[in-house]
Amino acid sequence: MIEQIEKFDNNVLFIEVIDGFTETDEKLCQKLFNKKIKQGFEQINVLVKLDEMKVSNSNIKAFFEDSLWLLRNYKALGQLAIVAHNKVLKALVPIDNIFFARASKGRQERYFDISQLDEAKTFVNPDNKD
């Protein structure tokens, strides 16, 4: 299940994946992202909190379709903060940064432990605008 944790009037999207990620969640993520684009923002900064996600309750097809959608809309993605308590994700984020280095000029994906949630919020919303 996807839940929008905080709502911002600027280009920041803050969501949490609770329990699992389904096709319904995929559509909701896309809808929230597109809403920010329709508001006139060229790049959307995203914080995704994953500490309560259970991979076993997630739909792999939805995850891959969402990943493909994100790749097609990559230019609209700004800063990306992944907040979790997961060693695998912590290792994957630097690999993503290397893989997307050319396309990510001025943008960065960073992993934050759940204890660093406030730091992650500042990363995607440096001016603390609501």
Short mmCIF file of N, CA and C in Angstrom, two decimals:
data_model
loop_
_atom_site.label_atom_id
_atom_site.label_comp_id
_atom_site.label_asym_id
_atom_site.label_seq_id
_atom_site.Cartn_x
_atom_site.Cartn_y
_atom_site.Cartn_z
N MET A 1 0.84 -1.18 0.00
CA MET A 1 0.00 0.00 0.00
C MET A 1 0.89 1.25 0.00
N ILE A 2 0.52 2.22 -0.81
CA ILE A 2 1.22 3.50 -0.88
C ILE A 2 0.43 4.53 -0.08
N GLU A 3 1.14 5.32 0.65
CA GLU A 3 0.51 6.41 1.39
C GLU A 3 1.35 7.67 1.22
N GLN A 4 0.69 8.77 0.93
CA GLN A 4 1.39 10.04 0.85
C GLN A 4 1.50 10.56 2.28
N ILE A 5 2.73 10.61 2.79
CA ILE A 5 2.97 10.94 4.20
C ILE A 5 2.74 12.41 4.49
N GLU A 6 3.34 13.26 3.69
CA GLU A 6 3.16 14.70 3.83
C GLU A 6 2.86 15.26 2.46
N LYS A 7 2.06 16.31 2.43
CA LYS A 7 1.75 16.98 1.16
C LYS A 7 2.45 18.33 1.15
N PHE A 8 3.04 18.63 0.00
CA PHE A 8 3.76 19.88 -0.19
C PHE A 8 3.20 20.61 -1.40
N ASP A 9 3.21 21.94 -1.35
CA ASP A 9 2.75 22.75 -2.47
C ASP A 9 3.86 22.96 -3.50
N ASN A 10 5.08 22.54 -3.17
CA ASN A 10 6.19 22.72 -4.10
C ASN A 10 6.42 21.42 -4.88
N ASN A 11 7.63 21.19 -5.33
CA ASN A 11 7.94 20.04 -6.19
C ASN A 11 8.32 18.77 -5.43
N VAL A 12 7.93 18.65 -4.17
CA VAL A 12 8.32 17.52 -3.33
C VAL A 12 7.16 16.53 -3.19
N LEU A 13 7.50 15.26 -3.35
CA LEU A 13 6.55 14.16 -3.17
C LEU A 13 7.14 13.22 -2.12
N PHE A 14 6.40 12.97 -1.06
CA PHE A 14 6.86 12.15 0.06
C PHE A 14 5.87 11.01 0.26
N ILE A 15 6.31 9.79 -0.10
CA ILE A 15 5.43 8.64 -0.01
C ILE A 15 6.07 7.52 0.81
N GLU A 16 5.22 6.64 1.30
CA GLU A 16 5.68 5.48 2.05
C GLU A 16 5.02 4.24 1.47
N VAL A 17 5.81 3.18 1.34
CA VAL A 17 5.27 1.89 0.93
C VAL A 17 5.10 1.07 2.21
N ILE A 18 3.86 0.73 2.50
CA ILE A 18 3.55 -0.03 3.71
C ILE A 18 3.10 -1.43 3.29
N ASP A 19 3.68 -2.40 3.87
CA ASP A 19 3.38 -3.80 3.64
C ASP A 19 3.84 -4.27 2.26
N GLY A 20 3.19 -3.86 1.18
CA GLY A 20 3.58 -4.32 -0.15
C GLY A 20 3.28 -3.28 -1.21
N PHE A 21 3.75 -3.54 -2.43
CA PHE A 21 3.57 -2.63 -3.56
C PHE A 21 2.77 -3.36 -4.63
N THR A 22 1.59 -2.82 -4.98
CA THR A 22 0.68 -3.48 -5.91
C THR A 22 0.51 -2.64 -7.18
N GLU A 23 -0.26 -3.16 -8.12
CA GLU A 23 -0.54 -2.41 -9.34
C GLU A 23 -1.35 -1.16 -9.03
N THR A 24 -2.21 -1.22 -8.04
CA THR A 24 -2.97 -0.04 -7.61
C THR A 24 -2.01 1.03 -7.09
N ASP A 25 -1.02 0.60 -6.34
CA ASP A 25 -0.01 1.53 -5.82
C ASP A 25 0.79 2.16 -6.96
N GLU A 26 1.10 1.35 -7.95
CA GLU A 26 1.83 1.85 -9.12
C GLU A 26 1.06 3.00 -9.77
N LYS A 27 -0.23 2.79 -9.97
CA LYS A 27 -1.08 3.82 -10.59
C LYS A 27 -1.15 5.07 -9.72
N LEU A 28 -1.25 4.90 -8.40
CA LEU A 28 -1.30 6.04 -7.49
C LEU A 28 0.00 6.83 -7.52
N CYS A 29 1.13 6.15 -7.54
CA CYS A 29 2.44 6.84 -7.63
C CYS A 29 2.51 7.69 -8.90
N GLN A 30 2.11 7.10 -10.00
CA GLN A 30 2.13 7.82 -11.27
C GLN A 30 1.19 9.02 -11.23
N LYS A 31 0.02 8.85 -10.63
CA LYS A 31 -0.95 9.93 -10.53
C LYS A 31 -0.40 11.09 -9.69
N LEU A 32 0.22 10.77 -8.56
CA LEU A 32 0.79 11.81 -7.69
C LEU A 32 1.93 12.55 -8.40
N PHE A 33 2.77 11.81 -9.11
CA PHE A 33 3.89 12.39 -9.85
C PHE A 33 3.37 13.29 -10.97
N ASN A 34 2.42 12.79 -11.72
CA ASN A 34 1.85 13.56 -12.84
C ASN A 34 1.13 14.81 -12.36
N LYS A 35 0.52 14.74 -11.20
CA LYS A 35 -0.15 15.91 -10.63
C LYS A 35 0.86 17.03 -10.39
N LYS A 36 2.04 16.69 -9.90
CA LYS A 36 3.09 17.69 -9.68
C LYS A 36 3.55 18.29 -11.02
N ILE A 37 3.66 17.46 -12.03
CA ILE A 37 4.06 17.95 -13.35
C ILE A 37 3.00 18.91 -13.90
N LYS A 38 1.73 18.55 -13.74
CA LYS A 38 0.63 19.41 -14.21
C LYS A 38 0.59 20.73 -13.46
N GLN A 39 1.14 20.75 -12.25
CA GLN A 39 1.21 21.99 -11.48
C GLN A 39 2.32 22.91 -12.00
N GLY A 40 3.10 22.40 -12.95
CA GLY A 40 4.11 23.23 -13.59
C GLY A 40 5.54 22.96 -13.16
N PHE A 41 5.76 21.94 -12.35
CA PHE A 41 7.12 21.63 -11.91
C PHE A 41 7.81 20.76 -12.95
N GLU A 42 9.03 21.17 -13.33
CA GLU A 42 9.77 20.42 -14.33
C GLU A 42 10.43 19.18 -13.73
N GLN A 43 10.86 19.29 -12.48
CA GLN A 43 11.46 18.15 -11.79
C GLN A 43 10.80 17.97 -10.43
N ILE A 44 10.57 16.72 -10.09
CA ILE A 44 9.92 16.38 -8.84
C ILE A 44 10.93 15.68 -7.94
N ASN A 45 11.13 16.22 -6.73
CA ASN A 45 11.98 15.58 -5.74
C ASN A 45 11.12 14.59 -4.96
N VAL A 46 11.63 13.36 -4.83
CA VAL A 46 10.83 12.29 -4.24
C VAL A 46 11.56 11.66 -3.05
N LEU A 47 10.82 11.50 -1.96
CA LEU A 47 11.29 10.74 -0.81
C LEU A 47 10.39 9.52 -0.71
N VAL A 48 11.01 8.32 -0.73
CA VAL A 48 10.27 7.08 -0.64
C VAL A 48 10.73 6.35 0.63
N LYS A 49 9.80 6.18 1.54
CA LYS A 49 10.09 5.49 2.80
C LYS A 49 9.66 4.03 2.62
N LEU A 50 10.63 3.12 2.80
CA LEU A 50 10.39 1.70 2.52
C LEU A 50 10.60 0.81 3.73
N ASP A 51 10.76 1.35 4.90
CA ASP A 51 11.15 0.52 6.04
C ASP A 51 10.10 -0.49 6.47
N GLU A 52 8.84 -0.29 6.09
CA GLU A 52 7.79 -1.24 6.47
C GLU A 52 7.33 -2.09 5.29
N MET A 53 8.04 -2.01 4.17
CA MET A 53 7.65 -2.78 2.99
C MET A 53 8.09 -4.24 3.13
N LYS A 54 7.21 -5.11 2.74
CA LYS A 54 7.51 -6.54 2.72
C LYS A 54 7.53 -6.98 1.26
N VAL A 55 8.69 -7.41 0.80
CA VAL A 55 8.83 -7.81 -0.59
C VAL A 55 7.87 -8.95 -0.92
N SER A 56 7.65 -9.84 0.02
CA SER A 56 6.76 -10.98 -0.23
C SER A 56 5.32 -10.56 -0.49
N ASN A 57 4.94 -9.36 -0.05
CA ASN A 57 3.58 -8.86 -0.27
C ASN A 57 3.53 -7.89 -1.46
N SER A 58 4.59 -7.82 -2.21
CA SER A 58 4.66 -6.89 -3.34
C SER A 58 4.44 -7.64 -4.65
N ASN A 59 3.88 -6.94 -5.61
CA ASN A 59 3.63 -7.48 -6.93
C ASN A 59 4.82 -7.13 -7.81
N ILE A 60 5.55 -8.14 -8.24
CA ILE A 60 6.77 -7.92 -9.04
C ILE A 60 6.44 -7.21 -10.35
N LYS A 61 5.34 -7.59 -10.97
CA LYS A 61 4.93 -6.95 -12.23
C LYS A 61 4.72 -5.44 -12.01
N ALA A 62 4.06 -5.07 -10.92
CA ALA A 62 3.82 -3.66 -10.63
C ALA A 62 5.13 -2.93 -10.41
N PHE A 63 6.05 -3.57 -9.71
CA PHE A 63 7.36 -2.96 -9.45
C PHE A 63 8.10 -2.69 -10.76
N PHE A 64 8.13 -3.68 -11.65
CA PHE A 64 8.84 -3.51 -12.92
C PHE A 64 8.14 -2.51 -13.84
N GLU A 65 6.82 -2.52 -13.87
CA GLU A 65 6.09 -1.54 -14.69
C GLU A 65 6.33 -0.13 -14.17
N ASP A 66 6.37 0.02 -12.86
CA ASP A 66 6.65 1.32 -12.27
C ASP A 66 8.08 1.76 -12.60
N SER A 67 9.02 0.84 -12.56
CA SER A 67 10.41 1.14 -12.91
C SER A 67 10.52 1.59 -14.36
N LEU A 68 9.81 0.89 -15.25
CA LEU A 68 9.83 1.27 -16.67
C LEU A 68 9.21 2.66 -16.87
N TRP A 69 8.11 2.92 -16.17
CA TRP A 69 7.47 4.24 -16.26
C TRP A 69 8.44 5.32 -15.79
N LEU A 70 9.14 5.04 -14.70
CA LEU A 70 10.10 6.01 -14.16
C LEU A 70 11.24 6.27 -15.15
N LEU A 71 11.71 5.23 -15.80
CA LEU A 71 12.77 5.40 -16.79
C LEU A 71 12.30 6.27 -17.95
N ARG A 72 11.05 6.10 -18.37
CA ARG A 72 10.51 6.92 -19.46
C ARG A 72 10.32 8.37 -19.03
N ASN A 73 10.15 8.60 -17.75
CA ASN A 73 9.91 9.94 -17.22
C ASN A 73 11.09 10.45 -16.39
N TYR A 74 12.26 9.90 -16.64
CA TYR A 74 13.43 10.16 -15.81
C TYR A 74 13.82 11.64 -15.75
N LYS A 75 13.62 12.36 -16.85
CA LYS A 75 14.00 13.78 -16.88
C LYS A 75 13.21 14.60 -15.86
N ALA A 76 12.03 14.12 -15.49
CA ALA A 76 11.19 14.85 -14.53
C ALA A 76 11.53 14.50 -13.09
N LEU A 77 12.42 13.54 -12.89
CA LEU A 77 12.81 13.15 -11.53
C LEU A 77 13.95 14.02 -11.05
N GLY A 78 13.76 14.65 -9.90
CA GLY A 78 14.82 15.45 -9.28
C GLY A 78 15.58 14.62 -8.28
N GLN A 79 15.79 15.17 -7.10
CA GLN A 79 16.47 14.43 -6.04
C GLN A 79 15.60 13.26 -5.60
N LEU A 80 16.24 12.13 -5.31
CA LEU A 80 15.51 10.94 -4.88
C LEU A 80 16.13 10.44 -3.59
N ALA A 81 15.33 10.39 -2.53
CA ALA A 81 15.77 9.86 -1.24
C ALA A 81 15.06 8.55 -0.98
N ILE A 82 15.84 7.50 -0.73
CA ILE A 82 15.30 6.20 -0.36
C ILE A 82 15.55 6.04 1.13
N VAL A 83 14.49 5.92 1.90
CA VAL A 83 14.61 5.79 3.36
C VAL A 83 14.17 4.38 3.75
N ALA A 84 15.09 3.64 4.36
CA ALA A 84 14.80 2.26 4.73
C ALA A 84 15.80 1.81 5.79
N HIS A 85 15.71 0.56 6.11
CA HIS A 85 16.69 -0.07 6.98
C HIS A 85 17.01 -1.40 6.31
N ASN A 86 17.78 -1.31 5.20
CA ASN A 86 17.97 -2.46 4.34
C ASN A 86 19.35 -2.40 3.71
N LYS A 87 20.19 -3.38 4.00
CA LYS A 87 21.56 -3.39 3.50
C LYS A 87 21.62 -3.53 1.97
N VAL A 88 20.70 -4.26 1.40
CA VAL A 88 20.69 -4.44 -0.06
C VAL A 88 20.40 -3.11 -0.75
N LEU A 89 19.36 -2.41 -0.30
CA LEU A 89 19.05 -1.11 -0.89
C LEU A 89 20.20 -0.12 -0.69
N LYS A 90 20.80 -0.17 0.47
CA LYS A 90 21.93 0.72 0.76
C LYS A 90 23.06 0.49 -0.25
N ALA A 91 23.28 -0.74 -0.66
CA ALA A 91 24.32 -1.07 -1.63
C ALA A 91 23.89 -0.73 -3.06
N LEU A 92 22.60 -0.83 -3.36
CA LEU A 92 22.12 -0.60 -4.73
C LEU A 92 22.09 0.88 -5.12
N VAL A 93 21.85 1.76 -4.19
CA VAL A 93 21.72 3.19 -4.51
C VAL A 93 23.00 3.75 -5.14
N PRO A 94 24.19 3.49 -4.60
CA PRO A 94 25.40 3.99 -5.27
C PRO A 94 25.58 3.42 -6.68
N ILE A 95 25.15 2.18 -6.89
CA ILE A 95 25.23 1.58 -8.22
C ILE A 95 24.30 2.33 -9.18
N ASP A 96 23.09 2.65 -8.73
CA ASP A 96 22.17 3.45 -9.54
C ASP A 96 22.81 4.78 -9.93
N ASN A 97 23.47 5.43 -8.99
CA ASN A 97 24.10 6.72 -9.26
C ASN A 97 25.17 6.60 -10.33
N ILE A 98 25.92 5.51 -10.32
CA ILE A 98 26.95 5.30 -11.35
C ILE A 98 26.28 5.04 -12.70
N PHE A 99 25.27 4.19 -12.70
CA PHE A 99 24.58 3.81 -13.93
C PHE A 99 23.91 5.00 -14.61
N PHE A 100 23.33 5.90 -13.81
CA PHE A 100 22.59 7.03 -14.35
C PHE A 100 23.37 8.34 -14.28
N ALA A 101 24.67 8.29 -14.08
CA ALA A 101 25.47 9.50 -13.88
C ALA A 101 25.30 10.51 -15.01
N ARG A 102 25.34 10.06 -16.25
CA ARG A 102 25.22 10.98 -17.38
C ARG A 102 23.86 11.67 -17.43
N ALA A 103 22.83 10.91 -17.19
CA ALA A 103 21.47 11.45 -17.29
C ALA A 103 21.05 12.24 -16.05
N SER A 104 21.83 12.14 -15.00
CA SER A 104 21.43 12.72 -13.71
C SER A 104 22.13 14.02 -13.36
N LYS A 105 22.60 14.74 -14.34
CA LYS A 105 23.34 15.97 -14.05
C LYS A 105 22.54 16.87 -13.11
N GLY A 106 23.15 17.18 -11.96
CA GLY A 106 22.51 18.05 -11.00
C GLY A 106 21.52 17.34 -10.09
N ARG A 107 21.33 16.05 -10.30
CA ARG A 107 20.40 15.27 -9.48
C ARG A 107 21.15 14.13 -8.82
N GLN A 108 20.60 13.66 -7.72
CA GLN A 108 21.26 12.57 -7.01
C GLN A 108 20.23 11.68 -6.33
N GLU A 109 20.56 10.41 -6.25
CA GLU A 109 19.77 9.46 -5.48
C GLU A 109 20.60 9.11 -4.26
N ARG A 110 19.98 9.18 -3.09
CA ARG A 110 20.70 8.87 -1.85
C ARG A 110 19.89 7.94 -0.97
N TYR A 111 20.60 7.07 -0.28
CA TYR A 111 20.01 6.17 0.69
C TYR A 111 20.14 6.79 2.07
N PHE A 112 19.07 6.71 2.85
CA PHE A 112 19.08 7.17 4.24
C PHE A 112 18.52 6.05 5.11
N ASP A 113 19.16 5.81 6.23
CA ASP A 113 18.60 4.89 7.21
C ASP A 113 17.36 5.56 7.81
N ILE A 114 16.45 4.76 8.32
CA ILE A 114 15.22 5.29 8.89
C ILE A 114 15.51 6.31 9.99
N SER A 115 16.62 6.16 10.68
CA SER A 115 16.99 7.11 11.73
C SER A 115 17.40 8.47 11.17
N GLN A 116 17.59 8.55 9.84
CA GLN A 116 17.99 9.79 9.17
C GLN A 116 16.84 10.42 8.39
N LEU A 117 15.61 10.14 8.79
CA LEU A 117 14.44 10.63 8.06
C LEU A 117 14.45 12.15 7.91
N ASP A 118 14.78 12.87 8.96
CA ASP A 118 14.80 14.34 8.88
C ASP A 118 15.84 14.83 7.88
N GLU A 119 16.99 14.17 7.84
CA GLU A 119 18.04 14.52 6.87
C GLU A 119 17.55 14.26 5.44
N ALA A 120 16.83 13.16 5.25
CA ALA A 120 16.27 12.83 3.94
C ALA A 120 15.25 13.88 3.51
N LYS A 121 14.43 14.34 4.43
CA LYS A 121 13.46 15.38 4.12
C LYS A 121 14.16 16.66 3.67
N THR A 122 15.23 17.02 4.35
CA THR A 122 15.99 18.21 3.97
C THR A 122 16.63 18.03 2.59
N PHE A 123 17.07 16.83 2.29
CA PHE A 123 17.70 16.54 1.00
C PHE A 123 16.73 16.81 -0.16
N VAL A 124 15.47 16.38 -0.02
CA VAL A 124 14.50 16.58 -1.11
C VAL A 124 13.79 17.92 -1.02
N ASN A 125 13.85 18.56 0.12
CA ASN A 125 13.15 19.83 0.35
C ASN A 125 14.08 20.80 1.10
N PRO A 126 15.20 21.19 0.45
CA PRO A 126 16.23 21.96 1.15
C PRO A 126 15.78 23.31 1.70
N ASP A 127 14.81 23.93 1.05
CA ASP A 127 14.33 25.23 1.52
C ASP A 127 13.19 25.07 2.51
N ASN A 128 12.82 23.82 2.79
CA ASN A 128 11.76 23.51 3.75
C ASN A 128 10.45 24.21 3.40
N LYS A 129 10.14 24.26 2.11
CA LYS A 129 8.91 24.89 1.64
C LYS A 129 7.77 23.89 1.68
N ASP A 130 6.62 24.36 2.10
CA ASP A 130 5.44 23.51 2.11
C ASP A 130 4.56 23.81 0.92
#
